[in-house]
Coordinates of C-alpha atoms and ligand atoms in Angstrom, one line a residue:
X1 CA -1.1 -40.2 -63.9
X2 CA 2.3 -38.3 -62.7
X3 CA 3.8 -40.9 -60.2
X4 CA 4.6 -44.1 -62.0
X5 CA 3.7 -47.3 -59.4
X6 CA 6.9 -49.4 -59.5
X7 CA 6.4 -53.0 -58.3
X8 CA 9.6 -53.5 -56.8
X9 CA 11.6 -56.8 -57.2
X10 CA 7.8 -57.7 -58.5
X11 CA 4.9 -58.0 -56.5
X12 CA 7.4 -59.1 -53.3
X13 CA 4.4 -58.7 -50.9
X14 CA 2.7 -61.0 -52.4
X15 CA 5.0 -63.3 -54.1
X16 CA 8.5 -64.3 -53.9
X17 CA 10.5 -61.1 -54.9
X18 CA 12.3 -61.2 -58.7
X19 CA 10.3 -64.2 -59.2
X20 CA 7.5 -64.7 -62.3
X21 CA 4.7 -65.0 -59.7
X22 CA 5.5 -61.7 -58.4
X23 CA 6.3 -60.5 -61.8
X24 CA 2.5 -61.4 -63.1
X25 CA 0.9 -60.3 -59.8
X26 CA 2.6 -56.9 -60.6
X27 CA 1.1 -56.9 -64.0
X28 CA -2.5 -57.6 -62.6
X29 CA -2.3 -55.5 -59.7
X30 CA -1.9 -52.4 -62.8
X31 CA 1.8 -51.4 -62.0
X32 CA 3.1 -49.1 -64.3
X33 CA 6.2 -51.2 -64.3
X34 CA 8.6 -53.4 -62.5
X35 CA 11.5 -52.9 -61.1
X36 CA 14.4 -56.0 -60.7
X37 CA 17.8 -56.9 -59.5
X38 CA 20.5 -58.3 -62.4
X39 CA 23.8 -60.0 -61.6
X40 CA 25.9 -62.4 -63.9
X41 CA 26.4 -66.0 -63.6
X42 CA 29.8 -67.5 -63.6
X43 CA 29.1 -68.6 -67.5
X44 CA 28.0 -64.7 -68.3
X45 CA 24.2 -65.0 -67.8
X46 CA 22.5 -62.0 -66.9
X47 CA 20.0 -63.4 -63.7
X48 CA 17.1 -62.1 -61.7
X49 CA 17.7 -62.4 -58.1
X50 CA 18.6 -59.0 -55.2
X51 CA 21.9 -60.4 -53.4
X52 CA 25.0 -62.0 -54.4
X53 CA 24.2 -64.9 -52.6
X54 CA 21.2 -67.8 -53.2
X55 CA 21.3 -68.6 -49.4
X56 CA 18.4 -66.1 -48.6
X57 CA 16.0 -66.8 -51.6
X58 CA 16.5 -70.0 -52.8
X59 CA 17.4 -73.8 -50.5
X60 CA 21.1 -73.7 -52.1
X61 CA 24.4 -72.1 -51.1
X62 CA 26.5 -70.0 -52.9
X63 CA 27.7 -67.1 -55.0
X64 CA 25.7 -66.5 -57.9
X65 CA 30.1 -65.2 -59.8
X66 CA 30.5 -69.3 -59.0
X67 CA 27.4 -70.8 -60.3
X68 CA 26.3 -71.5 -64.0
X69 CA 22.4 -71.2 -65.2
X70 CA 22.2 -74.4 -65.0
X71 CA 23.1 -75.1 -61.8
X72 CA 20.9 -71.9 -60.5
X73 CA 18.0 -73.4 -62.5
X74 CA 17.9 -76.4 -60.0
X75 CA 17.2 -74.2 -56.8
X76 CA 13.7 -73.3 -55.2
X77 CA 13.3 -69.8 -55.1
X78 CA 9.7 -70.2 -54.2
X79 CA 9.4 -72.3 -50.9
X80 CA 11.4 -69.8 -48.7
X81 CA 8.2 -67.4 -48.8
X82 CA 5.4 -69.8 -49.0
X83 CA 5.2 -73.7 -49.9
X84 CA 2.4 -72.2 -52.6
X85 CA 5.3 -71.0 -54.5
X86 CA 7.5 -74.4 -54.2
X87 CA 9.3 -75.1 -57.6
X88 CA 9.5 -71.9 -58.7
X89 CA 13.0 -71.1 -60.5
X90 CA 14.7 -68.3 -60.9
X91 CA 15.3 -66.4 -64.0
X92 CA 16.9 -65.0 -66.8
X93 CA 17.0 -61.8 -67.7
X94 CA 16.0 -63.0 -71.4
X95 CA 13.4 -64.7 -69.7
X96 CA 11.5 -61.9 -68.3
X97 CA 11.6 -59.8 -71.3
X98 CA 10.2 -62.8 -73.0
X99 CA 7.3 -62.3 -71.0
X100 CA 7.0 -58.4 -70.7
X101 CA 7.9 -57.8 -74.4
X102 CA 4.2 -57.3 -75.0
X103 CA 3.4 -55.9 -72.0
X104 CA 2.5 -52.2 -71.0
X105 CA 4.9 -52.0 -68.4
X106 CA 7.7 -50.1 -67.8
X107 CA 11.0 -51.6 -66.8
X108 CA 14.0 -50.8 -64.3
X109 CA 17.1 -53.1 -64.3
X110 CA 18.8 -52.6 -61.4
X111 CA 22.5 -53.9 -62.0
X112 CA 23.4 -55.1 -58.7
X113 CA 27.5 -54.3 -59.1
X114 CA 28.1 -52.2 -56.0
X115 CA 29.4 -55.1 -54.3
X116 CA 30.5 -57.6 -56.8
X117 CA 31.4 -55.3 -59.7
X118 CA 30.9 -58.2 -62.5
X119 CA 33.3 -57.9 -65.7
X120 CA 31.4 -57.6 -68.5
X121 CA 27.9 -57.2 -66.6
X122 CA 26.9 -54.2 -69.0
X123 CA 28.1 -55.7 -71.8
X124 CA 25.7 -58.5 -71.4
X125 CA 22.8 -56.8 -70.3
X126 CA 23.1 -54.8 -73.6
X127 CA 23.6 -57.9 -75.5
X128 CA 19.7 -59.3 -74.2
X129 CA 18.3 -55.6 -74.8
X130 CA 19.3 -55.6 -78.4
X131 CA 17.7 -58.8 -79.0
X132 CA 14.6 -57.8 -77.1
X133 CA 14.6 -53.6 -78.9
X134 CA 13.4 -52.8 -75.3
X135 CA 15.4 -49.5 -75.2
X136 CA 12.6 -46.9 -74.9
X137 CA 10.8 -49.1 -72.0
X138 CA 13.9 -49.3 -69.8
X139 CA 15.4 -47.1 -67.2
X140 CA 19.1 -48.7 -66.1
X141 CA 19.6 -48.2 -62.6
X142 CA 23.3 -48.6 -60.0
X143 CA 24.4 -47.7 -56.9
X144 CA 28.1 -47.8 -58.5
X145 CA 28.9 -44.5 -60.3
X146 CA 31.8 -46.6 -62.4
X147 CA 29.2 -48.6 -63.7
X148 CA 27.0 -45.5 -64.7
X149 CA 30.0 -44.2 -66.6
X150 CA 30.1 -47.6 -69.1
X151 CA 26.4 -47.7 -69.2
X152 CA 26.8 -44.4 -70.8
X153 CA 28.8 -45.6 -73.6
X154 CA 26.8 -48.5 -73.7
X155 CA 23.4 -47.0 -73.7
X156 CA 23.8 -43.5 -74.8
X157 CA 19.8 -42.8 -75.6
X158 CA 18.6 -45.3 -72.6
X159 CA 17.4 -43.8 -69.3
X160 CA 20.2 -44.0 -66.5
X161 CA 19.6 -43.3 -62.9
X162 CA 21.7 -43.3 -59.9
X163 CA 20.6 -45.0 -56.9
X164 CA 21.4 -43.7 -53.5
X165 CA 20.8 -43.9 -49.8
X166 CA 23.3 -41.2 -48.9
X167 CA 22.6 -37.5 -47.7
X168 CA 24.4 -36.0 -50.2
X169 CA 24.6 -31.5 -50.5
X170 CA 26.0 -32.0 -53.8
X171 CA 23.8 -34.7 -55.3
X172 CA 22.3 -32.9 -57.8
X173 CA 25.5 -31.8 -59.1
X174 CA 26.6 -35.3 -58.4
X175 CA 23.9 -36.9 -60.8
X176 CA 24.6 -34.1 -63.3
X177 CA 28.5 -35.0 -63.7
X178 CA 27.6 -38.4 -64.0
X179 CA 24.7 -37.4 -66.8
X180 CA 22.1 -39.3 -65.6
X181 CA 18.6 -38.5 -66.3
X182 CA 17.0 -39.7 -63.2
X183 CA 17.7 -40.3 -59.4
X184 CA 16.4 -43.1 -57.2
X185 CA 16.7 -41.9 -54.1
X186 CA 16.0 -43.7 -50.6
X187 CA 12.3 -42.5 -48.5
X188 CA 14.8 -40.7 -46.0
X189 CA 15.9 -38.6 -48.7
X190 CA 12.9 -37.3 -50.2
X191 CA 12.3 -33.6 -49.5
X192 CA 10.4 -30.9 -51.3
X193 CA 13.0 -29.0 -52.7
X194 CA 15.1 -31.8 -53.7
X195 CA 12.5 -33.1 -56.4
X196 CA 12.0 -29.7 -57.7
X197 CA 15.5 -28.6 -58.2
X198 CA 16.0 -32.3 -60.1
X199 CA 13.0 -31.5 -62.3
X200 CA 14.5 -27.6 -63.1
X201 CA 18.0 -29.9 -64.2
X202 CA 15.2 -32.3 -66.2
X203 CA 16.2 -35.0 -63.8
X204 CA 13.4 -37.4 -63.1
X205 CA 13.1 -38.5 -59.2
X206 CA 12.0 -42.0 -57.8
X207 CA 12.0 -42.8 -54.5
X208 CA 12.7 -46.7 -52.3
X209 CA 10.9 -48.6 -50.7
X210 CA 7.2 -47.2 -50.3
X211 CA 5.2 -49.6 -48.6
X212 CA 3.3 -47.2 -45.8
X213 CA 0.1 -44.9 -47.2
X214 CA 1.8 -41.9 -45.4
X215 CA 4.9 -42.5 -47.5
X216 CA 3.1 -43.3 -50.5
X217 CA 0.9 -40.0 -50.2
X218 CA 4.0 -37.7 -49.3
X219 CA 5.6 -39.1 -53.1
X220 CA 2.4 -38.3 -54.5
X221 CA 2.2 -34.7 -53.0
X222 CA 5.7 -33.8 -54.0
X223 CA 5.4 -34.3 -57.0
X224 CA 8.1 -37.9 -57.4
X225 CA 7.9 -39.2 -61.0
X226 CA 7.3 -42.9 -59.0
X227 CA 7.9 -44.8 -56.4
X228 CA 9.0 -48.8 -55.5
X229 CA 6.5 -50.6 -53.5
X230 CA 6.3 -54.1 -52.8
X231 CA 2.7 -54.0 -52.4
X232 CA 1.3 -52.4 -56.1
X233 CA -2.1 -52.9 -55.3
X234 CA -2.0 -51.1 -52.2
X235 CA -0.3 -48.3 -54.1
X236 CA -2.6 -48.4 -57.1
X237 CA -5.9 -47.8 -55.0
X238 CA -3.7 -45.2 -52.6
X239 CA -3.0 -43.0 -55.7
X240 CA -6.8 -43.2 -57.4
X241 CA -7.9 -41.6 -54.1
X242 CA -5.6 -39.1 -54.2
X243 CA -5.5 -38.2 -57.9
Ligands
G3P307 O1 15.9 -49.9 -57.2 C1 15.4 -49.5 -56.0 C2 15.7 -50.5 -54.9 O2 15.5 -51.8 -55.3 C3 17.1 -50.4 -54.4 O3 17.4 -51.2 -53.3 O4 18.3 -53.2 -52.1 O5 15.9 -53.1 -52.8 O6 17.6 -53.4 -54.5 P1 17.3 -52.8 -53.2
MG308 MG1 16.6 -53.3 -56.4

């Protein structure tokens, strides 16, 4: 099937986003991967979680710069979306590819340094993918183009997209300076002959967030190489009508 179902931060409909319940809920609502958000603890640990900041997603407070592992390992990230998910913790990046190493799943880090742009954040992340020989499963994703630059050196032969939500005449050319082979692009920015110029410059195109049918067909119809949804299933059952 053409367009790859993404099960963005996990299966965050249905379980709290980034987590492992929404990570295995992806899996066995037949995602064709998962995407998640990376940042670095104040002792260097690359961890799964979308903003800077705990407040939102777990019962602590604080910058995720100012806190170690350990200290992150103590919060609820589960009880904010449902008291079904109380006690669940957050993780590592090492600990999720523990648990999709053997997995048929495709995987997008999203290095959340647009805001916070971590020292040594893709030095780190390429640390854990070594280890892990996950190279030809991973697309490495950023909204900062400085970041895209060092992944390059870091990651010469693994996929590299640039996320945007900005109208952009020159995007294209944009994703071409910054040789990337993909572009993640937000629903407002999806049009026709934006996808098909990308795929005449081999330059794959996935589009954020997806969670209406209408939205999910348009990706399909044009022709998107996937999409990020927070509710797979929905996706999954969308696409085997259409297909
Ligand atoms: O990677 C696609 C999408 O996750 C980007 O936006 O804010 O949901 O991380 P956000
Ligand atoms: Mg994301």
């Amino acid at each position: 099937m053409f367009t790859k179902v993404f099960a963005h931060r996990g299966a965050s409909g249905y379980a709290p986003e980034n987590t492992l319940p929404s990570f295995k809920r992806a899996y066995e609502m037949e995602a064709d991967g998962i995407e998640t958000d990376v940042h670095l603890t104040k002792d260097h640990v690359p961890v799964l979680i979308h903003d800077e900041h705990v407040r939102r997603t777990t019962n602590g407070k604080g910058w995720i710069k100012d806190l170690t592992m350990n200290e992150l390992k103590t919060l609820d990230a589960g009880s904010w979306f449902s008291p079904e998910f109380a006690g669940t913790t957050m993780l590592t990046l090492e600990e999720f590819f523990t648990w999709i190493q053997h997995k048929p799943l495709r995987i997008n880090l999203e290095l959340k340094n647009n805001k916070i742009d971590y020292p040594h954040l893709e030095a780190k992340v390429y640390e854990v993918i070594e280890q892990f020989q996950l190279q030809d499963r991973i697309i490495l994703s950023t909204f900062n183009p400085h970041s895209l630059q060092r992944l390059q050196k870091w990651f010469p032969h693994v996929e590299r997209a640039l996320l945007t939500s900005k109208r952009n005449k020159y995007l294209i050319q944009y994703a071409k300076e910054l040789n990337v082979q993909a572009l993640h692009i937000k629903y407002n920015l999806l049009a026709p002959q934006l996808v098909e110029k990308s795929h005449r410059e081999n330059i794959a195109v996935r589009v954020f967030t997806v969670n209406r049918t209408n939205q999910m067909l348009h990706c399909l119809k044009q022709k998107c190489d996937g999409f990020f949804t927070d509710f797979p299933a929905h996706a999954v059952k969308v696409r085997k009508i259409y297909q």
